[in-house]
Amino acid sequence: MRPERLTITAFGPYAETEQIDFTQLEGRSMFVISGRTGAGKTTIFDAMTFALYGRASGALRNASDFRSQYAEPERKTEIDFSFTIREERYRIVRQPQQPHPKNKTPIPHEAVLYEWADSWKPLATKVGDVEQQIESLLQLDYEQFSQILLLPQNQFRQLLDSDSMKKQQILQSIFKTEAYRAFQENWVERYGKYRKQVEWATETTRLKLLELEDDDIETVAERNLPEIQDWLEAREERLLTATESLRGERDVQSKRVDAIRSELEQANALVRLFVERDEQARALERYKSGEADRMERRRLIERLEASSRVRPLYDRYLANRQDIERLNHDIDGVQTRLTQYASKLDELHAKTERIATSKQEVETITARLKAIDDMLPFVDEWQTAVTERDELKRLTDQLAVFKDDSRLTELRRQEEVLSAELAQETTPNRLVEAERKYDRLTAHTQLEARFQAVTERLASCERNGKEAQRRHKAQSDIVEQFMHEEQALWAQKLSVTLVDGEPCPVCGSRTHGTVASHEVTSDQGELVAATEMLKQYEAALHEARADYRALKQQAEEVRGELESSRQALDLSGSVQEATALQERLIRSLRDEERARAQAERTYRTVMTELKRLEKEKRELTERRQQLLERLQAVQERLQVMRQPDAASLQQLQAERDAQSTRLDRLQQVIAQYERELEDVTRLKWTEAERLRLLNERLDLEQKRFDQTETELEKSLAKNELSRDVFLTHVEQIDTVSSLQEQLAEEQADGIRLEHGFNALTDKIGDAVKPDLVLLNDRLTTAQASLDALAEQLVTADSQLKRHRHVISEWDRLRDQTADEQRNLETVKLIADTGRGLNPQKLTFETYVQTAFFDQILHAANIHLDLMTSGQFQLERKVETAKGNAKSGLELLVFDAYTGQSRRVQNLSGGEGFKASLALALGLAEVVQQLSGGVSLETMLIDEGFGTLDAESLDQAIELLMSLQSSGRLVGVISHVQELKDRVDARIEVKKSRSGSTIQLVVE
């Protein structure tokens, strides 16, 4: 970014409009801004920064302070800043929120960004859009702009002196390293979730084996892996043997059921033949009884076919009759309208003589109006001049006296008194430092509250964990009791089926003892519910333990931060006492600020009122002089004019209005008459022509009707039909096809019924109707036996499949758990390394930032070597910080004269300025190298050169002048005379009681 032109209006100490044309520098790479203290030098940087980002260049100034106290109320505060980026021109016009000169609603914050394309064209018109476009064009946000292109007043050592934590925030803002921090936090979060997942997977593997419905599974699950696998193989063999035995019995019974079912199907088929033959016999009898009705329908079809041959002539006969009726109706309507038009035409002919008289009157009025129009301009000019002369005399008499003359004298006296008071120097402002310390004390108090909250949460978590453990133990006892009851029930059921001398299917023993009767108080549903509840308590217990470990670690981290904060604040007593003491100091300093601010506000109010009254008096005098000059001109014009009769002007205007009204009315009457006469004549001729055409068409249609009627009578006689019979059947003609189809279908049904009855009789022959009830009873008994065997087989097969499924899942879970435990170790190593649990105490984000920081230091040391003649070199501290403090970005300075390194905070003011300047230049160079879209053609420095001796000042100037080769423009605010003498381009800011002014001097 390289500035072209800056226009400041009613901004800060500038009451009027001030402009700086940077193009007048003509290739110079450096300029100095000079002026008295408080004149508004820093305000120039504020104006540039405000135009770009809507904020001031330093932390001590707010946007609400931008409105000039010297400006007139009507003058709007505005910054107009044009600049170039990569040879593209842009311009931004921005105004802050400010009071409205006439009402209480303030003028809102507005901004418009333009780009040059043959002319200035808007690129963004909203404040938010402008901010996004500026950051996109410069590739820098406000914080980065303040660190790279601008060294604000009293903040040039911020990057140099800040601790590791602050540098992390600065580098994070500049190089966008939030992604690396998110990466390391993501791995910490993944480790916590993954650890819970592995713990739950281990427990799930053990619980999976308990899903086997076996009495010995609880005991077997506690054995070693080979014994568990031997027991599982033996159990699978027993289940497989039982399943195969049941499958053989089921197959034998299934063949017996199929034989009975085949016999039953044959019997059902024979019964259906008997039923179908009886239905065919009844249907054939109904068909034969309807023969008389079918004969009557055949005769009706013959009459309808004859009528269908006559109907085309009949339809044409009806159409001709309707056409004749419609034509007669139209003729009656036309004759009625002709009579009406003839009567209307007679009425219009009677008005002809009156209309001729009106036309003559129109000609007379038109001539009179022309004569009046020729006379009116001369009469109106005289009357206007007289009115203007009287009004000017009245206004000059009113402006002869200024009513606020005494108030103006009093304000001038108050201005002298207040100006003398404000000319006294003020004590250094310590309010900012006091407020900063108060903020740090407040942050320490919040940190103590946070530590207390974490400690309380840790205690609560510990109590919740104990409660979860107690519930888990109680629920485990309940599930165990359910399992004992279920095992006893199965033992009781098994004892009933045991036979002495036969082996037990469970243990293989041939001798069986007596099993005591056991009363079961629960069912399988209660066992499942209790087991699910136990799983929930186990999950809650795992989660409580994980939360406790996380809170424990968080408490340790907060304790470390609290200790670091206490050491930084150097607290000897309680933080509350220190905060209260700092509050009292801030109130005292604010009272001093408010007293001086009140005096300044009073002075600005007096100056505003004084300027307003002086301006009003000056404007009043100028206005009266202008009115006197106009009055003289009017009087001279009246002397050369001919004075008309004043009454004739009113009479002429009244007569002209009356004649104009009369003329408009007569012209309307004549035009209306002519239109009506033309319309009625045209309509009468049209209707007469229409009547002739209708009569001709009626004669033609009557002939067609007579001919059609003769043809209709001949067709009726030919088909042996009278007109009455035809009219009776004409509506049924369309049903002939459906009647014929219905009759043909009935005849086909009769033939089909007779053939079907004969075929069924032949097929049944001498067979006897079978007994279906007996056959169904036999099938039901055999099917019941088959279903019982199938159910037993399904149960046995389900037990075998479940056994195999559970074992397969158990093997899979064991392999998966082993893999996840190995992965957990890897995830823990990555998470610990990323969050700084490593020998260097470097987080992943800080490690990336150190790489950027080392490049910055390399570039900065090149400049620092030139400014210090090789004495100083900046280096990054690599030793690990004590306690939990963040490390990795602390700075040391190596002194070649002593051969030792020391803290940068020990540098003197001049040495610190040179180091800060070198660091800013190095930062700008690295940012430009790493981000090709950033344009760093300008650097702005606010103060700092006053701390340098002659040699150091010369070295710093040489360094800044050397930037000319890169095309960079350097702007410096300084009171140092030698710097002003060395630089031939200056922006001089001059301060006065009515505000400051700007002058660009190029020698």
PDB file of C-alpha atoms in Angstrom, residues 402-412 613:
ATOM      1  CA  PHE A 402     -27.013  43.133  15.034  1.00  0.00           C
ATOM      2  CA  LYS A 403     -28.946  41.979  18.132  1.00  0.00           C
ATOM      3  CA  ASP A 404     -26.143  39.797  19.697  1.00  0.00           C
ATOM      4  CA  ASP A 405     -23.426  42.475  19.790  1.00  0.00           C
ATOM      5  CA  SER A 406     -23.163  42.428  23.611  1.00  0.00           C
ATOM      6  CA  ARG A 407     -23.002  38.608  23.679  1.00  0.00           C
ATOM      7  CA  LEU A 408     -20.131  38.697  21.151  1.00  0.00           C
ATOM      8  CA  THR A 409     -18.096  41.024  23.392  1.00  0.00           C
ATOM      9  CA  GLU A 410     -18.631  38.735  26.444  1.00  0.00           C
ATOM     10  CA  LEU A 411     -17.528  35.614  24.520  1.00  0.00           C
ATOM     11  CA  ARG A 412     -14.307  37.267  23.406  1.00  0.00           C
ATOM     12  CA  LEU A 613     -21.626  34.968  16.156  1.00  0.00           C
TER      13      LEU A 613
END
